[in-house]
Coordinates of C-alpha atoms and ligand atoms in Angstrom, one line a residue:
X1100 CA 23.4 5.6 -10.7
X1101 CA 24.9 6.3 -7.5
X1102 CA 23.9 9.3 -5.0
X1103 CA 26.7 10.8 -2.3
X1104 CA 26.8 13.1 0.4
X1105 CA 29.9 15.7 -0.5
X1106 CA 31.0 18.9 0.8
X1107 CA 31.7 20.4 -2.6
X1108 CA 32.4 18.9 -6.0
X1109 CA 32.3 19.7 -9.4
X1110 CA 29.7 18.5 -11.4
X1111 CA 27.7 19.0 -15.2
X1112 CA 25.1 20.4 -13.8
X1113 CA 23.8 22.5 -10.7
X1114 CA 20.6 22.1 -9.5
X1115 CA 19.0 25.5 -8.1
X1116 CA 15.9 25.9 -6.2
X1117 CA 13.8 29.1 -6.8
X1118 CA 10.9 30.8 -5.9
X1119 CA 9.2 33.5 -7.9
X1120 CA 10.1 35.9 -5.1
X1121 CA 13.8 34.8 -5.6
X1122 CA 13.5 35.4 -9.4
X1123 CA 13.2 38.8 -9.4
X1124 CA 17.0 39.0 -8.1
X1125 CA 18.2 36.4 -9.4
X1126 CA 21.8 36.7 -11.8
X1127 CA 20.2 35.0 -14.6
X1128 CA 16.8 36.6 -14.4
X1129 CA 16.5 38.1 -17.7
X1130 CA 17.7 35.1 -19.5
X1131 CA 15.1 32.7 -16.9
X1132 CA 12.3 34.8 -18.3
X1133 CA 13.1 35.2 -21.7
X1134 CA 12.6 31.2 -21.8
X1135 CA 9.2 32.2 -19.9
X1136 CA 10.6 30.3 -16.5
X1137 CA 8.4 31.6 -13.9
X1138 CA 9.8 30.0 -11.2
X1139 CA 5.7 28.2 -10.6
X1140 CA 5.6 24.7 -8.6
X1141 CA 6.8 21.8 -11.1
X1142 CA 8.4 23.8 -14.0
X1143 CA 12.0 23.8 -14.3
X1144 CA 14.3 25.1 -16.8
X1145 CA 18.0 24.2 -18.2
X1146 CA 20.6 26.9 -18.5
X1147 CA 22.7 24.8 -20.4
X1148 CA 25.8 27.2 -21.1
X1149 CA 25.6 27.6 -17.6
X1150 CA 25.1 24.2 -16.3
X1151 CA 22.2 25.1 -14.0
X1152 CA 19.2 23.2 -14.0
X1153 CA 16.9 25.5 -12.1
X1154 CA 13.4 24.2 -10.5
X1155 CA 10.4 26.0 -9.4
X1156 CA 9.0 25.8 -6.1
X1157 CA 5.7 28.1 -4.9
X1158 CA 7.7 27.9 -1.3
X1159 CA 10.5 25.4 0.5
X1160 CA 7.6 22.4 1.8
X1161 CA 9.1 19.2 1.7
X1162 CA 6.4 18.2 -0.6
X1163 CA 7.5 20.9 -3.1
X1164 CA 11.0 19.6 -3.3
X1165 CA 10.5 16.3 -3.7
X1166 CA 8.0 16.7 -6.6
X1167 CA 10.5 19.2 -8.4
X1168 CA 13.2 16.8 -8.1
X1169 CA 11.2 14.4 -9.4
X1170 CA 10.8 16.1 -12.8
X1171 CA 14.4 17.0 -12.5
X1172 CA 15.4 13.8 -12.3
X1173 CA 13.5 13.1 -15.4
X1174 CA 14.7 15.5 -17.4
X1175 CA 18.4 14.7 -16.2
X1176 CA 17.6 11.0 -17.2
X1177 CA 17.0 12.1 -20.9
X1178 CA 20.0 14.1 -21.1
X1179 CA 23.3 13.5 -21.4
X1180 CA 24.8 14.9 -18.6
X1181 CA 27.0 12.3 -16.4
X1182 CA 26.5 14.6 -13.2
X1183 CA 24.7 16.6 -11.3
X1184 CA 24.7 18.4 -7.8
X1185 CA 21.7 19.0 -5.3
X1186 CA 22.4 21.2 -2.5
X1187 CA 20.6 19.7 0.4
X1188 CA 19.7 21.7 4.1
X1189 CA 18.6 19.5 7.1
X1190 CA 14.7 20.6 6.7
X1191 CA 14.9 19.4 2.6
X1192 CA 17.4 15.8 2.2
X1193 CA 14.8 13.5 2.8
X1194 CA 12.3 15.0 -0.2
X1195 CA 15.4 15.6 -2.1
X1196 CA 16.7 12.0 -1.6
X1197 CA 12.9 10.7 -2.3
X1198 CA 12.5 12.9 -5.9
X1199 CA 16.1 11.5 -6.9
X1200 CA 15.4 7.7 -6.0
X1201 CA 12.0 7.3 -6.4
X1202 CA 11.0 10.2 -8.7
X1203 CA 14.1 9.0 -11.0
X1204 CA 12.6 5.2 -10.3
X1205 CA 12.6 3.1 -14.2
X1206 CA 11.4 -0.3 -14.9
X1207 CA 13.2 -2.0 -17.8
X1208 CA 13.1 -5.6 -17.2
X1209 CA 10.7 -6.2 -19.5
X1210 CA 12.1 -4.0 -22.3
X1211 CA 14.8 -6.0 -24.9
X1212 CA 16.8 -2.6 -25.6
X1213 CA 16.1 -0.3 -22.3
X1214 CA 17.8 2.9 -22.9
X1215 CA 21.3 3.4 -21.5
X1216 CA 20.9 6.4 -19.3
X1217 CA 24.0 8.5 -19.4
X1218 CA 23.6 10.1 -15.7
X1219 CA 26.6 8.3 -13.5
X1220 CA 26.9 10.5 -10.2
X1221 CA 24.3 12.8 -8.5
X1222 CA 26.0 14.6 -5.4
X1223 CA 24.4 16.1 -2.8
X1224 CA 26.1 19.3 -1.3
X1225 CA 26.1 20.5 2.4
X1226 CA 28.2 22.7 4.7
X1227 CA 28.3 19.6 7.4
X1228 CA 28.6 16.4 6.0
X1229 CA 28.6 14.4 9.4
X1230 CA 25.8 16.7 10.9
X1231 CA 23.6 15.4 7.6
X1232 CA 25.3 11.7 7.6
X1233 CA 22.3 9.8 9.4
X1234 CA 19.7 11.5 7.6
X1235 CA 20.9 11.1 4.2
X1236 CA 21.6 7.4 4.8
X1237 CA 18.1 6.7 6.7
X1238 CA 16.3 8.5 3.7
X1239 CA 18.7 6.0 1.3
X1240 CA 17.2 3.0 2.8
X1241 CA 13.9 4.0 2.2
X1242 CA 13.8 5.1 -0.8
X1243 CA 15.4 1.9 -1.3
X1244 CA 13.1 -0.2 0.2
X1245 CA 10.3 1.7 -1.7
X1246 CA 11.9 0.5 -5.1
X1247 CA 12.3 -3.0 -3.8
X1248 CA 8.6 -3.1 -3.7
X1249 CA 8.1 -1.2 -6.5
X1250 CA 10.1 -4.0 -8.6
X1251 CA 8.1 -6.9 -6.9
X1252 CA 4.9 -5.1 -7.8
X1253 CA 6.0 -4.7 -11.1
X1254 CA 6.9 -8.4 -12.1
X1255 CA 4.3 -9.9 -14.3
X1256 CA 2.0 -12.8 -12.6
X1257 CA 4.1 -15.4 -14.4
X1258 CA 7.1 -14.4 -13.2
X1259 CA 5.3 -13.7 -9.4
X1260 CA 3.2 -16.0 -8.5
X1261 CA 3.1 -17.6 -4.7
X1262 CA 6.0 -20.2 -5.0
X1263 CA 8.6 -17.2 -6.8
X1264 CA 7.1 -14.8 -3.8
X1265 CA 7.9 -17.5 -1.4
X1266 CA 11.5 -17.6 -3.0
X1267 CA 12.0 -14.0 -3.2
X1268 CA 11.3 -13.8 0.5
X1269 CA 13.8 -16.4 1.3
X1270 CA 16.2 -14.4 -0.6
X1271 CA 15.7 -11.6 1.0
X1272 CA 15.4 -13.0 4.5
X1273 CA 18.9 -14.9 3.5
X1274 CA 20.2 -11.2 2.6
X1275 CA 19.2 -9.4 5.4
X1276 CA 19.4 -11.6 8.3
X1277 CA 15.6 -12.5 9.0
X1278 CA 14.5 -15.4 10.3
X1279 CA 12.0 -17.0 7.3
X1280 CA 9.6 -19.8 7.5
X1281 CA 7.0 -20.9 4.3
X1282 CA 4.0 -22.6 4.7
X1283 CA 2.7 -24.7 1.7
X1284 CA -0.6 -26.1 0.9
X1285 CA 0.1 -29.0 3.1
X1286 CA 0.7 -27.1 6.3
X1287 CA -2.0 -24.4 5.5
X1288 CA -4.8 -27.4 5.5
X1289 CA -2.9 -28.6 9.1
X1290 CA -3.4 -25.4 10.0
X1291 CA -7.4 -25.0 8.9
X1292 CA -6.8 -22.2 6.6
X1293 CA -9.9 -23.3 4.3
X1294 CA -10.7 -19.9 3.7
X1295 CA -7.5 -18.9 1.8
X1296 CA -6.8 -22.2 0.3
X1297 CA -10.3 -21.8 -1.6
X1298 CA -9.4 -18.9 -3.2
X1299 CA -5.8 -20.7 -4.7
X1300 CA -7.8 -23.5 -5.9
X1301 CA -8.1 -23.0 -9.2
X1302 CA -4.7 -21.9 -9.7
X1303 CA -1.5 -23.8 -11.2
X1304 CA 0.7 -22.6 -8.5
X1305 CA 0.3 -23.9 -5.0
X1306 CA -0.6 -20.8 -2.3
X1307 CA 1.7 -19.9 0.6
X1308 CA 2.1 -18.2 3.6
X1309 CA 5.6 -16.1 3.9
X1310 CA 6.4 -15.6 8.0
X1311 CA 9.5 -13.2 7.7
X1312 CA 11.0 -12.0 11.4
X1313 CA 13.4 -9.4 11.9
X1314 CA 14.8 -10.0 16.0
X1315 CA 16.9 -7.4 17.2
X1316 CA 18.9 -7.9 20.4
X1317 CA 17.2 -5.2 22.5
X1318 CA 13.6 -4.9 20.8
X1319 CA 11.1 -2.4 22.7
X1320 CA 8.3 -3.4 20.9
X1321 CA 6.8 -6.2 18.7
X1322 CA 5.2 -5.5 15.4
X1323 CA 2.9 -7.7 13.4
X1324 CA 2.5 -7.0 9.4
X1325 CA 0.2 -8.3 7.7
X1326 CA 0.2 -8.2 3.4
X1327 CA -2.5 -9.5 1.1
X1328 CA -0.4 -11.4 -1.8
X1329 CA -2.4 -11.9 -4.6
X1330 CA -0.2 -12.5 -7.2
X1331 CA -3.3 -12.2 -9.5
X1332 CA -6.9 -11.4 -9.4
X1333 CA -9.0 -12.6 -12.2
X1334 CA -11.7 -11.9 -9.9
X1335 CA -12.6 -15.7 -10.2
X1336 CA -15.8 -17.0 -11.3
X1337 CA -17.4 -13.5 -10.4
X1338 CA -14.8 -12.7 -13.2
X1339 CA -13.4 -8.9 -13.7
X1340 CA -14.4 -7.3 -16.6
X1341 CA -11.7 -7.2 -19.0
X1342 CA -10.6 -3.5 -18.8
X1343 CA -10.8 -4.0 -14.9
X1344 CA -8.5 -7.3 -14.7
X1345 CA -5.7 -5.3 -16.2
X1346 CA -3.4 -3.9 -13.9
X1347 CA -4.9 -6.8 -11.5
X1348 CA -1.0 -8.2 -11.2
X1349 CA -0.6 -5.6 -8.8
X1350 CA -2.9 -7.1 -5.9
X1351 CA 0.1 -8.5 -4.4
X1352 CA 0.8 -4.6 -3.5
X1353 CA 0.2 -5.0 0.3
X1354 CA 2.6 -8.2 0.5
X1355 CA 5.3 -6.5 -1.4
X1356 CA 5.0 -3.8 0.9
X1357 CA 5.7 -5.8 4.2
X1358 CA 8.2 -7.2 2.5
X1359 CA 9.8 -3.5 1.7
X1360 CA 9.2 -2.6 5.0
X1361 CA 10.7 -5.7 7.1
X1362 CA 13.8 -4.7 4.7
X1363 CA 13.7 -1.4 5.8
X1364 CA 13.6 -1.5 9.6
X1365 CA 16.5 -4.1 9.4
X1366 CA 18.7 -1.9 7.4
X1367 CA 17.7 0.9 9.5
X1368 CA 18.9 -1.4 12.8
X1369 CA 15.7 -0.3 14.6
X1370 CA 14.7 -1.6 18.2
X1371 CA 11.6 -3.2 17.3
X1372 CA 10.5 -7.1 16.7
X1373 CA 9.2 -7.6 13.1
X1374 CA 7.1 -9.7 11.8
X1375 CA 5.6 -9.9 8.4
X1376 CA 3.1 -12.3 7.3
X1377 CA 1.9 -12.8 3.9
X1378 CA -0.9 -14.5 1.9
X1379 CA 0.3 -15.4 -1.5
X1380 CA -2.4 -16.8 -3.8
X1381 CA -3.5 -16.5 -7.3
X1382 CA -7.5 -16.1 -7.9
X1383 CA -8.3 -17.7 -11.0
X1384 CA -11.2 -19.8 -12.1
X1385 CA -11.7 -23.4 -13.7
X1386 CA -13.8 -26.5 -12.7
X1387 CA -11.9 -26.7 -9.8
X1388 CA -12.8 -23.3 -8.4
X1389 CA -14.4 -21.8 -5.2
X1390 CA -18.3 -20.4 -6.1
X1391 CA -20.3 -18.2 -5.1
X1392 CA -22.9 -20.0 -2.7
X1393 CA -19.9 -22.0 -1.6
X1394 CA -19.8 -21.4 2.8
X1395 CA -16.0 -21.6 4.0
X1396 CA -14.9 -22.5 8.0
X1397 CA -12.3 -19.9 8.6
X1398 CA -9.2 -21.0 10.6
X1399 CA -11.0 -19.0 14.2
X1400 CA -14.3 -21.3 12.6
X1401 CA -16.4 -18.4 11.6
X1402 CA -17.8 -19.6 8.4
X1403 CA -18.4 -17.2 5.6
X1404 CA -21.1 -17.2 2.7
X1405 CA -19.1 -17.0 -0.5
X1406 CA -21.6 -14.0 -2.8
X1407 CA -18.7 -12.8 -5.0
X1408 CA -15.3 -14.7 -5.2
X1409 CA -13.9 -11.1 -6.8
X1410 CA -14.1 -10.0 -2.4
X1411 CA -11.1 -12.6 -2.2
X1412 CA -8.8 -10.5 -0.6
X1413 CA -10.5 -10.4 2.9
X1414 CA -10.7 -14.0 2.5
X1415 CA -7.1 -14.4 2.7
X1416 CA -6.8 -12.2 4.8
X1417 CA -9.3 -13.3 7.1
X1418 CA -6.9 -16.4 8.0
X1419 CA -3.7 -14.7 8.0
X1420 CA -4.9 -12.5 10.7
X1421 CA -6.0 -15.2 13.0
X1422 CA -3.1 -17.4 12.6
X1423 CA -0.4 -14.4 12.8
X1424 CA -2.5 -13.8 16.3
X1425 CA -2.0 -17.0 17.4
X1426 CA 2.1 -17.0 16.7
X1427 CA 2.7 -13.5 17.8
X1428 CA 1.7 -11.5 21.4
X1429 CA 2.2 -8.5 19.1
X1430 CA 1.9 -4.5 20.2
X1431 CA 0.7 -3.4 17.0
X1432 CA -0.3 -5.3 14.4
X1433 CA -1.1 -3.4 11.0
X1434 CA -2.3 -5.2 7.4
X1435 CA -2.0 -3.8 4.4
X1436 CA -4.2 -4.6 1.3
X1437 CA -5.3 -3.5 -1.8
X1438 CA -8.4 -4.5 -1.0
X1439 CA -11.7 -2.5 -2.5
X1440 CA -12.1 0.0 -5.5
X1441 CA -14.6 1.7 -3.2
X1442 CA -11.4 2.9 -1.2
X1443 CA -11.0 5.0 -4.3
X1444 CA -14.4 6.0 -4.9
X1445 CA -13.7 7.4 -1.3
X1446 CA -10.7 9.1 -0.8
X1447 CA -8.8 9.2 -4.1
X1448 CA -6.6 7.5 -6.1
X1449 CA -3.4 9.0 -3.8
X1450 CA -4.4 8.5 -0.6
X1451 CA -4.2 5.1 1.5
X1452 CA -7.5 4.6 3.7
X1453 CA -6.7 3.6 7.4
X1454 CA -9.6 2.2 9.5
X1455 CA -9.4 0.7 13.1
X1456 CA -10.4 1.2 17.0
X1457 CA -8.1 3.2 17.9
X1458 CA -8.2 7.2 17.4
X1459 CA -5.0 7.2 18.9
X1460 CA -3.2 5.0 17.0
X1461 CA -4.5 6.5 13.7
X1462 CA -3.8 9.8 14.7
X1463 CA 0.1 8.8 15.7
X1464 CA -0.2 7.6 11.9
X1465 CA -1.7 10.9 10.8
X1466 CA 1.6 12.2 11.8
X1467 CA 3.6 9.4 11.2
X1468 CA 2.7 9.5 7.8
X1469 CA 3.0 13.8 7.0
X1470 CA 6.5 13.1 7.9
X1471 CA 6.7 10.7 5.1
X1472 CA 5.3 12.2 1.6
X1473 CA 2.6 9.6 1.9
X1474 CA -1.2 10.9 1.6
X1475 CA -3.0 8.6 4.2
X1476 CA -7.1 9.2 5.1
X1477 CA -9.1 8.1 7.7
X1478 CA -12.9 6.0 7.1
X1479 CA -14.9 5.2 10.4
X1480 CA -15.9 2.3 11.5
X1481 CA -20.1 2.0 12.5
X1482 CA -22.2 -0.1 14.2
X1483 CA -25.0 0.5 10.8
X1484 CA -22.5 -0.5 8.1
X1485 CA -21.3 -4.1 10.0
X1486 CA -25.1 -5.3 9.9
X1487 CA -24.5 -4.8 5.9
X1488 CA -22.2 -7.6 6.1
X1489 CA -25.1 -10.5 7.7
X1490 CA -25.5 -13.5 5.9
X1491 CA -28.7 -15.6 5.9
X1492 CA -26.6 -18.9 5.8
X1493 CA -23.3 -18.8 7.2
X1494 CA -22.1 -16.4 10.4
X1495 CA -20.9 -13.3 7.8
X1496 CA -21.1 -12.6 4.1
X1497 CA -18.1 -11.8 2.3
X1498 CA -19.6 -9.2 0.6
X1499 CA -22.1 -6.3 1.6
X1500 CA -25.4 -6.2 0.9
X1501 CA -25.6 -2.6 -0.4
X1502 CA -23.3 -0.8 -2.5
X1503 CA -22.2 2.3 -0.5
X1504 CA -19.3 2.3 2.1
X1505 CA -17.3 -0.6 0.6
X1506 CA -13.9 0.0 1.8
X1507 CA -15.5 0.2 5.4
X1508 CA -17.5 -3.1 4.7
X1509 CA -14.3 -5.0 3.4
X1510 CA -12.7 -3.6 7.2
X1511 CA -15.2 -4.4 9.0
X1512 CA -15.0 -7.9 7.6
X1513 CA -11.4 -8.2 8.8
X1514 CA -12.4 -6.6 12.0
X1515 CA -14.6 -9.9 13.0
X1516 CA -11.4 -12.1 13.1
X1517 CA -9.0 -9.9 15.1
X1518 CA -9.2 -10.9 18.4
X1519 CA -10.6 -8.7 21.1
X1520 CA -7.5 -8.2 23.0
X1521 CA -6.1 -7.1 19.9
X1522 CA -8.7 -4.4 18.8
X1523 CA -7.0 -1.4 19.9
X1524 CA -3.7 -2.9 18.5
X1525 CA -5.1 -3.3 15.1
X1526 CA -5.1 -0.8 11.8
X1527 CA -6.1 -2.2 8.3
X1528 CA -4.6 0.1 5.7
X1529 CA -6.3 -0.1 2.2
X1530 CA -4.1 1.2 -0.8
X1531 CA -6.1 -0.2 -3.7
X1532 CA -5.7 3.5 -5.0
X1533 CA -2.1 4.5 -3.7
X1534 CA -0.4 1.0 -4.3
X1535 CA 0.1 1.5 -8.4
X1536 CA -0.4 4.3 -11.0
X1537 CA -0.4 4.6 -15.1
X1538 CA 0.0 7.8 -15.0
X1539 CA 3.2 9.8 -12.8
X1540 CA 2.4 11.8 -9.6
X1541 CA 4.7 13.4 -6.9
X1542 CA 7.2 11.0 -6.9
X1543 CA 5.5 8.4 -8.6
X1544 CA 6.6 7.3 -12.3
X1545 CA 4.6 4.4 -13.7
X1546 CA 3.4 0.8 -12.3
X1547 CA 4.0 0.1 -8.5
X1548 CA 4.6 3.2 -5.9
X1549 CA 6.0 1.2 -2.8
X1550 CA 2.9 2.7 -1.1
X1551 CA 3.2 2.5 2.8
X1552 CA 6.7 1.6 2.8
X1553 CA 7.4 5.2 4.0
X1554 CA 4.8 6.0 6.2
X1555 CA 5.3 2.8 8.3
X1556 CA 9.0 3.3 8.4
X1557 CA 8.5 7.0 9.6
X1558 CA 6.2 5.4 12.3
X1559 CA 8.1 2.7 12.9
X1560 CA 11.4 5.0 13.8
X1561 CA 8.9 6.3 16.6
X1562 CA 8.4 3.6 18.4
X1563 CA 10.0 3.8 22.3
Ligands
BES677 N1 -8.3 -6.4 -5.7 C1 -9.6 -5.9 -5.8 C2 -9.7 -4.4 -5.4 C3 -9.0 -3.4 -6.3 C4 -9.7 -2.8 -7.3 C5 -7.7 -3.1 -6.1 C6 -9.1 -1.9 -8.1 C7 -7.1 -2.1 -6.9 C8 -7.8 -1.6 -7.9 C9 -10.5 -6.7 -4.8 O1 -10.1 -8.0 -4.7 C10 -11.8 -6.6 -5.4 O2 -12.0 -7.1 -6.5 N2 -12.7 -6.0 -4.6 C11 -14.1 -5.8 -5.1 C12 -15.0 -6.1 -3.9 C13 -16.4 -6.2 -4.2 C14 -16.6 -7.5 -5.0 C15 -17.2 -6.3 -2.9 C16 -14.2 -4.4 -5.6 O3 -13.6 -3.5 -5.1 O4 -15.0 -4.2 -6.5
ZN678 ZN1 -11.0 -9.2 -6.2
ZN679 ZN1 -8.1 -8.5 -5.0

């Protein structure tokens, strides 16, 4: 499918935005009606014999475009129409571009006979093509970006495990110009990295850590990104229970997302240093796993009591942190992880939980992220919850010791290895809940979203 920016073209099908309001005078209100379109928020309705497609909206929010054209897109998908027209203003191309790419977003590499869709050529019509030209390509690439990760989320963990992430990186970095280094098991035990090497250690596949960098000539700023990779969680030998170890594939969420995003800033030429670090490891279990009981010396040398090897992320994690601290005097520095269930409990399945020091820095990312489509929810740190996470062995547990406030626990676990010059610098962004769905929202279809792709691109492109 390919979308365009035209000034006018002819096309099966014209896509018309109404509101109730607007039904009462519209031309085809009578017939509308008679098919009981009432114009409401996410109902839309095919003239066919007059190749209109029109799409409810309850008013014109960016939010209530991109949803509609979500659907839209879906229902064009089924058809048979080769084309179709959008007319876009400069308030509505980004939703519109979003609910085309990603609400029209399908999966079929693991399907023997996906279906052919017929649908060739969606236009989008404006009055002043080169007044909309650098929106409508910024909005391509990253939408783009989002369905790069979406596909990486969606391979199966035999297809993605840490050596095939490691590749896919390298192809990417080959691609786009980044500069790409891998460390195997080898360099990770140079480098100390007991902590994330436990958790691997039961897998077939070797763990790695992916350093992608994206150097522009005249960067203002320098950006650290940091992506839990598990290619699988099994939950180890505090195993999953089976209905909760499916879907588990998609752990590797907050790595795919770095990855997404590193794309996107270099496609989108931005002034800003990138670097994005991620831990690739499968969690399984066998004789040769890590246990609970088991005390690991971190790469900073904090030791951590092992109580359930299902908290693995933050053991990852944990190392990655220190080390991309160590290679990088970064400005910001932001990790993304699917990293606690209780995230959901706490905000939802749709919205990404931020926590960190900084009130300004989440509040820039309040914004950043309105500007985006993407639902993100603060949790605060306290002094209360961090003496959950004491262990009487080792300097911290890897779990808490009670059951409430677990997505500010698992934080507050990564807090203890980011360095206090670095505190303020620092936001962990937990998308357990936003990173995948089985069931379709706003412009979500099934499996992997792409979840903070956006967001951190919209902040990103605010950086001075
Ligand atoms: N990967 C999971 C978190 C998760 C759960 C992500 C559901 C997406 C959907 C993580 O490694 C995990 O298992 N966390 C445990 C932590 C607990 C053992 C303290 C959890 O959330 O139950
Ligand atoms: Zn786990
Ligand atoms: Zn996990």
């Amino acid at each position: 499918m390919e979308i365009d920016l035209v000034k006018d073209i002819k096309s099966d099908v014209k896509v018309e935005f109404l509101t109730a309001k607007q039904l009462e005078s519209h031309k085809n209100k009578k017939l509308l009606k008679l098919t009981g379109f009432q114009a409401k928020q996410d109902t839309i309705c095919f003239l066919h014999e007059k190749g209109l497609l029109v799409c409810g909206i309850e008013d014109d929010s960016s939010d209530n475009f991109r949803s509609v054209c979500s659907l839209a897109m879906q229902a064009l998908n089924s058809s048979s129409y080769k084309s179709v027209a959008f007319n876009v203003t400069d308030s509505n191309i980004q939703a519109i571009v979003e609910g085309i790419v990603l609400g029209g977003y399908e999966y079929t590499q693991y399907q023997s006979k996906p279906t052919k869709r017929k649908l060739k050529n969606v236009y989008l019509t404006c009055k002043d093509i080169k007044s909309m030209q650098k929106s409508f390509e910024e909005a391509i690439i990253i939408a783009d970006a989002t369905c790069f990760t979406r596909d990486i989320v969606n391979m199966i963990p035999e297809d993605l495990n840490p050596p095939t992430f490691a590749d896919l990186a390298k192809k990417l970095a080959k691609e786009n110009g980044l500069e790409c280094e891998i460390l195997g098991e080898k360099e990770l035990k140079k480098e100390k990295m007991d902590s994330m090497l436990a958790v691997g250690r039961a897998s077939r596949h070797d763990s790695k850590l992916i350093h992608l960098t994206y150097k522009p000539k005249n960067a203002k700023k320098v950006v650290s990104l940091i992506g839990k990779g598990l290619t699988y969680d099994s939950g180890g030998l505090s195993l999953k229970p089976a209905t909760s170890m499916v879907t588990m594939k998609m752990d590797k969420a907050g790595g795919c997302a770095v990855l997404g995003m590193i794309k996107a800033a270099s496609e989108l030429k931005l002034d800003v240093e990138i670097h994005a670090f991620i831990g690739a490891v499968e969690n399984m279990l066998g004789g040769d796993a890590y246990k609970p009981d088991d005390v690991l010396v971190t790469r900073s040398g904090t030791t951590v009591e092992v109580r359930n090897t299902d908290a693995e992320g933050r053991l990852v994690l944990c190392d990655v942190l220190d080390y991309a601290q160590d290679k990088v005097k970064a400005d910001y520095m932001f990790d993304f992880a699917t990293l606690t269930g209780a995230c959901m409990v706490a905000l939802g399945q749709y919205t990404t939980g931020v926590m960190g020091h900084s009130s300004k820095l989440k509040h820039d990312f309040s914004k950043a992220a309105n500007n985006s489509g993407e639902l993100i929810g603060t949790l605060p740190f306290n002094r209360h919850l961090k003496t959950l996470l004491k262990s009487g062995i080792a300097d911290i547990s890897n779990v808490s010791s009670k059951p409430y406030g677990g997505a500010i626990t698992a934080g507050l676990f990564l807090d203890k290895f980011i360095k206090d010059e670095n505190k303020k610098k620092w936001l962990h962004f937990d998308i357990a809940g936003s990173a995948y769905t089985e069931t379709p929202w706003d412009c979500n279809v099934y499996g992997g979203t792409g979840a903070g792709v956006r967001f951190m691109s919209s902040f990103l492109k605010t950086i001075k």
